[in-house]
mmCIF file of C-alpha atoms in Angstrom:
data_model
loop_
_atom_site.group_PDB
_atom_site.id
_atom_site.type_symbol
_atom_site.label_atom_id
_atom_site.label_comp_id
_atom_site.label_asym_id
_atom_site.label_seq_id
_atom_site.Cartn_x
_atom_site.Cartn_y
_atom_site.Cartn_z
ATOM 1 C CA UNK A 1 1.549 -18.987 2.538
ATOM 2 C CA UNK A 2 0.024 -16.451 0.054
ATOM 3 C CA UNK A 3 2.657 -15.067 -2.170
ATOM 4 C CA UNK A 4 1.668 -12.715 -4.914
ATOM 5 C CA UNK A 5 3.221 -12.459 -8.186
ATOM 6 C CA UNK A 6 2.364 -9.361 -10.825
ATOM 7 C CA UNK A 7 3.904 -9.253 -14.757
ATOM 8 C CA UNK A 8 6.049 -7.322 -16.241
ATOM 9 C CA UNK A 9 7.425 -5.467 -13.752
ATOM 10 C CA UNK A 10 8.034 -3.279 -15.803
ATOM 11 C CA UNK A 11 6.400 -1.771 -18.771
ATOM 12 C CA UNK A 12 7.521 1.241 -21.197
ATOM 13 C CA UNK A 13 4.704 1.729 -24.658
ATOM 14 C CA UNK A 14 3.633 4.441 -26.386
ATOM 15 C CA UNK A 15 0.952 6.353 -25.715
ATOM 16 C CA UNK A 16 -2.303 4.780 -28.218
ATOM 17 C CA UNK A 17 -1.461 0.682 -27.060
ATOM 18 C CA UNK A 18 -3.193 -1.753 -24.871
ATOM 19 C CA UNK A 19 -1.168 -3.761 -22.042
ATOM 20 C CA UNK A 20 -2.163 -5.898 -20.307
ATOM 21 C CA UNK A 21 -0.830 -6.509 -16.527
ATOM 22 C CA UNK A 22 -1.063 -9.955 -14.423
ATOM 23 C CA UNK A 23 -1.604 -10.641 -11.141
ATOM 24 C CA UNK A 24 -1.354 -13.829 -9.981
ATOM 25 C CA UNK A 25 -1.727 -15.251 -6.046
ATOM 26 C CA UNK A 26 -1.133 -18.433 -4.631
ATOM 27 C CA UNK A 27 -3.634 -18.908 -1.857
ATOM 28 C CA UNK A 28 -7.386 -18.918 -1.876
ATOM 29 C CA UNK A 29 -8.290 -14.692 -1.218
ATOM 30 C CA UNK A 30 -11.910 -13.346 -0.725
ATOM 31 C CA UNK A 31 -10.699 -9.655 -2.351
ATOM 32 C CA UNK A 32 -7.682 -8.360 -4.403
ATOM 33 C CA UNK A 33 -7.304 -5.202 -4.578
ATOM 34 C CA UNK A 34 -5.672 -2.516 -7.500
ATOM 35 C CA UNK A 35 -3.531 0.328 -6.271
ATOM 36 C CA UNK A 36 -1.875 3.402 -8.192
ATOM 37 C CA UNK A 37 1.112 4.975 -6.800
ATOM 38 C CA UNK A 38 2.969 8.192 -7.990
ATOM 39 C CA UNK A 39 6.156 8.837 -7.662
ATOM 40 C CA UNK A 40 6.645 10.267 -4.256
ATOM 41 C CA UNK A 41 3.598 9.904 -3.688
ATOM 42 C CA UNK A 42 1.316 7.573 -1.589
ATOM 43 C CA UNK A 43 -0.877 4.441 -3.346
ATOM 44 C CA UNK A 44 -4.481 5.497 -4.606
ATOM 45 C CA UNK A 45 -7.194 2.641 -4.523
ATOM 46 C CA UNK A 46 -8.159 1.775 -7.623
ATOM 47 C CA UNK A 47 -10.345 -1.347 -7.586
ATOM 48 C CA UNK A 48 -12.034 -3.251 -5.278
ATOM 49 C CA UNK A 49 -12.593 -7.124 -6.605
ATOM 50 C CA UNK A 50 -14.789 -9.375 -4.475
ATOM 51 C CA UNK A 51 -16.064 -11.368 -6.243
ATOM 52 C CA UNK A 52 -15.088 -14.438 -9.307
ATOM 53 C CA UNK A 53 -15.703 -13.003 -12.881
ATOM 54 C CA UNK A 54 -15.656 -9.429 -11.659
ATOM 55 C CA UNK A 55 -15.193 -6.872 -13.637
ATOM 56 C CA UNK A 56 -14.618 -3.038 -13.105
ATOM 57 C CA UNK A 57 -13.488 -0.312 -15.543
ATOM 58 C CA UNK A 58 -12.703 3.497 -14.384
ATOM 59 C CA UNK A 59 -12.157 5.287 -17.907
ATOM 60 C CA UNK A 60 -9.107 3.453 -19.270
ATOM 61 C CA UNK A 61 -8.512 1.082 -16.615
ATOM 62 C CA UNK A 62 -10.424 -2.174 -16.288
ATOM 63 C CA UNK A 63 -9.136 -4.399 -13.929
ATOM 64 C CA UNK A 64 -11.027 -8.484 -13.746
ATOM 65 C CA UNK A 65 -10.269 -11.483 -10.395
ATOM 66 C CA UNK A 66 -10.618 -15.285 -11.429
ATOM 67 C CA UNK A 67 -11.108 -16.194 -8.063
ATOM 68 C CA UNK A 68 -10.471 -20.326 -10.373
ATOM 69 C CA UNK A 69 -6.732 -19.932 -12.119
ATOM 70 C CA UNK A 70 -6.080 -17.339 -8.618
ATOM 71 C CA UNK A 71 -5.807 -13.995 -11.383
ATOM 72 C CA UNK A 72 -6.257 -10.644 -12.121
ATOM 73 C CA UNK A 73 -5.375 -8.520 -14.551
ATOM 74 C CA UNK A 74 -5.257 -4.859 -14.734
ATOM 75 C CA UNK A 75 -5.617 -4.179 -18.480
ATOM 76 C CA UNK A 76 -4.901 -1.220 -20.485
ATOM 77 C CA UNK A 77 -7.104 0.706 -23.197
ATOM 78 C CA UNK A 78 -5.723 3.489 -25.991
ATOM 79 C CA UNK A 79 -3.043 4.416 -22.682
ATOM 80 C CA UNK A 80 -2.103 7.857 -22.014
ATOM 81 C CA UNK A 81 1.185 9.250 -20.527
ATOM 82 C CA UNK A 82 -1.104 10.548 -17.266
ATOM 83 C CA UNK A 83 -1.330 6.508 -17.214
ATOM 84 C CA UNK A 84 2.369 6.848 -16.173
ATOM 85 C CA UNK A 85 2.744 5.630 -11.953
ATOM 86 C CA UNK A 86 3.268 2.212 -10.524
ATOM 87 C CA UNK A 87 0.353 -0.228 -10.219
ATOM 88 C CA UNK A 88 0.190 -2.374 -7.507
ATOM 89 C CA UNK A 89 -2.202 -5.325 -6.605
ATOM 90 C CA UNK A 90 -2.892 -6.455 -3.202
ATOM 91 C CA UNK A 91 -4.510 -10.088 -1.926
ATOM 92 C CA UNK A 92 -6.498 -9.384 1.367
ATOM 93 C CA UNK A 93 -5.766 -12.130 3.973
ATOM 94 C CA UNK A 94 -7.754 -12.162 7.199
ATOM 95 C CA UNK A 95 -7.389 -8.071 7.246
ATOM 96 C CA UNK A 96 -3.820 -7.983 6.497
ATOM 97 C CA UNK A 97 -2.693 -6.615 2.518
ATOM 98 C CA UNK A 98 0.013 -9.161 0.816
ATOM 99 C CA UNK A 99 2.050 -6.804 -2.109
ATOM 100 C CA UNK A 100 2.781 -7.918 -5.459
ATOM 101 C CA UNK A 101 5.911 -6.087 -6.095
ATOM 102 C CA UNK A 102 4.420 -3.559 -8.711
ATOM 103 C CA UNK A 103 4.568 -3.149 -12.133
ATOM 104 C CA UNK A 104 6.343 0.663 -12.941
ATOM 105 C CA UNK A 105 4.345 2.044 -16.164
ATOM 106 C CA UNK A 106 6.116 4.522 -18.140
ATOM 107 C CA UNK A 107 3.854 5.384 -21.502
ATOM 108 C CA UNK A 108 5.407 7.695 -23.745
ATOM 109 C CA UNK A 109 3.953 10.444 -25.886
ATOM 110 C CA UNK B 1 -14.823 9.687 3.076
ATOM 111 C CA UNK B 2 -11.575 7.550 4.816
ATOM 112 C CA UNK B 3 -8.942 10.871 4.537
ATOM 113 C CA UNK B 4 -6.204 9.625 6.452
ATOM 114 C CA UNK B 5 -3.569 11.834 6.795
ATOM 115 C CA UNK B 6 0.219 11.731 8.152
ATOM 116 C CA UNK B 7 2.365 14.551 9.659
ATOM 117 C CA UNK B 8 4.881 14.857 8.732
ATOM 118 C CA UNK B 9 4.884 14.889 5.380
ATOM 119 C CA UNK B 10 8.848 14.770 4.371
ATOM 120 C CA UNK B 11 11.889 15.220 8.090
ATOM 121 C CA UNK B 12 15.574 15.156 7.707
ATOM 122 C CA UNK B 13 16.783 14.519 10.732
ATOM 123 C CA UNK B 14 20.440 13.828 12.503
ATOM 124 C CA UNK B 15 21.684 10.328 13.478
ATOM 125 C CA UNK B 16 21.153 9.396 16.090
ATOM 126 C CA UNK B 17 18.281 11.696 16.910
ATOM 127 C CA UNK B 18 13.996 10.514 17.236
ATOM 128 C CA UNK B 19 11.930 10.938 14.731
ATOM 129 C CA UNK B 20 7.542 10.424 15.626
ATOM 130 C CA UNK B 21 5.414 10.485 12.791
ATOM 131 C CA UNK B 22 1.658 10.478 12.815
ATOM 132 C CA UNK B 23 -0.863 8.862 11.032
ATOM 133 C CA UNK B 24 -4.511 9.895 12.042
ATOM 134 C CA UNK B 25 -7.867 8.777 10.471
ATOM 135 C CA UNK B 26 -9.691 12.521 9.807
ATOM 136 C CA UNK B 27 -13.077 10.888 8.997
ATOM 137 C CA UNK B 28 -13.914 7.453 10.145
ATOM 138 C CA UNK B 29 -12.765 5.299 13.508
ATOM 139 C CA UNK B 30 -9.767 2.984 13.085
ATOM 140 C CA UNK B 31 -9.920 -0.566 15.354
ATOM 141 C CA UNK B 32 -6.474 -1.025 13.126
ATOM 142 C CA UNK B 33 -3.618 0.788 11.731
ATOM 143 C CA UNK B 34 -1.037 -0.843 9.910
ATOM 144 C CA UNK B 35 2.565 0.790 9.560
ATOM 145 C CA UNK B 36 4.240 -0.201 6.237
ATOM 146 C CA UNK B 37 7.729 1.097 4.692
ATOM 147 C CA UNK B 38 9.200 1.271 1.336
ATOM 148 C CA UNK B 39 12.621 1.659 -0.158
ATOM 149 C CA UNK B 40 12.493 3.419 -4.029
ATOM 150 C CA UNK B 41 11.846 0.953 -6.355
ATOM 151 C CA UNK B 42 10.049 -1.622 -4.760
ATOM 152 C CA UNK B 43 6.766 -2.786 -2.868
ATOM 153 C CA UNK B 44 5.550 -2.130 0.531
ATOM 154 C CA UNK B 45 6.550 -4.058 3.031
ATOM 155 C CA UNK B 46 4.024 -4.816 6.560
ATOM 156 C CA UNK B 47 6.419 -3.416 9.621
ATOM 157 C CA UNK B 48 3.820 -3.572 12.072
ATOM 158 C CA UNK B 49 -0.306 -3.361 12.552
ATOM 159 C CA UNK B 50 -1.545 -1.651 15.259
ATOM 160 C CA UNK B 51 -4.895 -1.752 17.384
ATOM 161 C CA UNK B 52 -6.283 0.360 19.694
ATOM 162 C CA UNK B 53 -5.666 -0.261 22.802
ATOM 163 C CA UNK B 54 -3.466 -3.196 22.688
ATOM 164 C CA UNK B 55 0.048 -4.122 21.944
ATOM 165 C CA UNK B 56 1.143 -3.686 18.139
ATOM 166 C CA UNK B 57 2.424 -6.506 15.971
ATOM 167 C CA UNK B 58 5.614 -6.901 14.701
ATOM 168 C CA UNK B 59 6.401 -8.920 11.424
ATOM 169 C CA UNK B 60 9.528 -11.120 11.458
ATOM 170 C CA UNK B 61 12.575 -8.976 11.662
ATOM 171 C CA UNK B 62 11.108 -5.398 12.697
ATOM 172 C CA UNK B 63 12.773 -4.450 15.371
ATOM 173 C CA UNK B 64 9.698 -3.236 18.779
ATOM 174 C CA UNK B 65 12.639 -1.664 20.664
ATOM 175 C CA UNK B 66 13.583 0.225 17.055
ATOM 176 C CA UNK B 67 10.239 1.181 15.901
ATOM 177 C CA UNK B 68 7.513 2.433 18.744
ATOM 178 C CA UNK B 69 3.693 2.245 18.012
ATOM 179 C CA UNK B 70 1.854 3.268 19.934
ATOM 180 C CA UNK B 71 -2.607 3.318 18.838
ATOM 181 C CA UNK B 72 -4.179 5.366 22.343
ATOM 182 C CA UNK B 73 -7.123 6.578 20.416
ATOM 183 C CA UNK B 74 -8.931 4.785 17.854
ATOM 184 C CA UNK B 75 -7.927 8.263 14.845
ATOM 185 C CA UNK B 76 -4.326 8.136 16.111
ATOM 186 C CA UNK B 77 -1.320 5.912 16.167
ATOM 187 C CA UNK B 78 1.849 7.135 16.322
ATOM 188 C CA UNK B 79 4.895 5.428 14.630
ATOM 189 C CA UNK B 80 8.425 7.068 16.310
ATOM 190 C CA UNK B 81 11.202 6.086 15.673
ATOM 191 C CA UNK B 82 14.473 5.932 17.954
ATOM 192 C CA UNK B 83 18.099 6.587 17.129
ATOM 193 C CA UNK B 84 17.545 7.202 13.485
ATOM 194 C CA UNK B 85 20.409 6.197 11.305
ATOM 195 C CA UNK B 86 21.434 6.195 7.678
ATOM 196 C CA UNK B 87 19.771 2.574 6.453
ATOM 197 C CA UNK B 88 16.218 3.804 8.480
ATOM 198 C CA UNK B 89 15.873 6.162 5.761
ATOM 199 C CA UNK B 90 12.811 5.582 3.695
ATOM 200 C CA UNK B 91 9.303 6.365 2.679
ATOM 201 C CA UNK B 92 6.778 5.221 5.732
ATOM 202 C CA UNK B 93 3.258 4.593 4.907
ATOM 203 C CA UNK B 94 0.325 3.945 7.445
ATOM 204 C CA UNK B 95 -3.054 3.043 6.567
ATOM 205 C CA UNK B 96 -6.202 2.493 8.904
ATOM 206 C CA UNK B 97 -8.748 0.517 8.445
ATOM 207 C CA UNK B 98 -12.267 0.556 9.553
ATOM 208 C CA UNK B 99 -13.827 0.287 12.464
ATOM 209 C CA UNK B 100 -17.484 0.150 11.545
ATOM 210 C CA UNK B 101 -18.204 -3.055 9.219
ATOM 211 C CA UNK B 102 -16.285 -3.429 6.902
ATOM 212 C CA UNK B 103 -16.884 -6.082 4.401
ATOM 213 C CA UNK B 104 -14.078 -4.861 1.775
ATOM 214 C CA UNK B 105 -12.004 -4.425 4.753
ATOM 215 C CA UNK B 106 -10.252 -2.055 2.797
ATOM 216 C CA UNK B 107 -7.266 -0.196 4.101
ATOM 217 C CA UNK B 108 -7.029 2.867 3.540
ATOM 218 C CA UNK B 109 -3.701 4.439 2.874
ATOM 219 C CA UNK B 110 -2.200 7.773 4.462
ATOM 220 C CA UNK B 111 0.035 10.391 2.351
ATOM 221 C CA UNK B 112 3.482 8.794 3.350
ATOM 222 C CA UNK B 113 6.204 10.110 4.849
ATOM 223 C CA UNK B 114 9.531 10.279 4.131
ATOM 224 C CA UNK B 115 12.028 9.909 5.862
ATOM 225 C CA UNK B 116 16.307 10.913 6.038
ATOM 226 C CA UNK B 117 18.620 10.183 8.299
ATOM 227 C CA UNK B 118 21.813 12.144 8.475
#
């Protein structure tokens, strides 16, 4: 059974700092997704990672995938308040997605 | 492209009534649609997977007679919460998977429906 673990579950940090969110999964998968969710809203797709060593960057967010270690990271560089949200990783299993618990990120000015 | 809409976005109803939520893929055909439920401060919980023209596949613990799913066309799926009770209050999110070759198997998410049962 595929399980997905995110770490940490909650993170409060100050603007300008860097931090990394981790997503571990238990069995082989060929795709991993990162989503953002603002309070009361649905999910916004951030990154789709398909191959070992894949690295994608959008603004201050960078995601990477290591399929051998079954690990994906979401790195935040020089955080700004607008990045405050809950971030989910999800791993593809057949046509379904197996979800991490989410990381609630609060960035203080 | 790949826009999914949900209607209504927020509904408040009395206990015992039924509520229907619509999920539409606006600019693509969706072979498969997924219904999720999300409680406050929790992750998404897959309720069921629906394929156009066939019966939905429900996840363990989800009552199919309580949560009726109809996927009548390639662009529309509906979730009906029958005889709703306060414990059914939640945020319901649908997603759709494209009919065309979708090498990412990516799901596109609707904006969600917040259901409050009094």
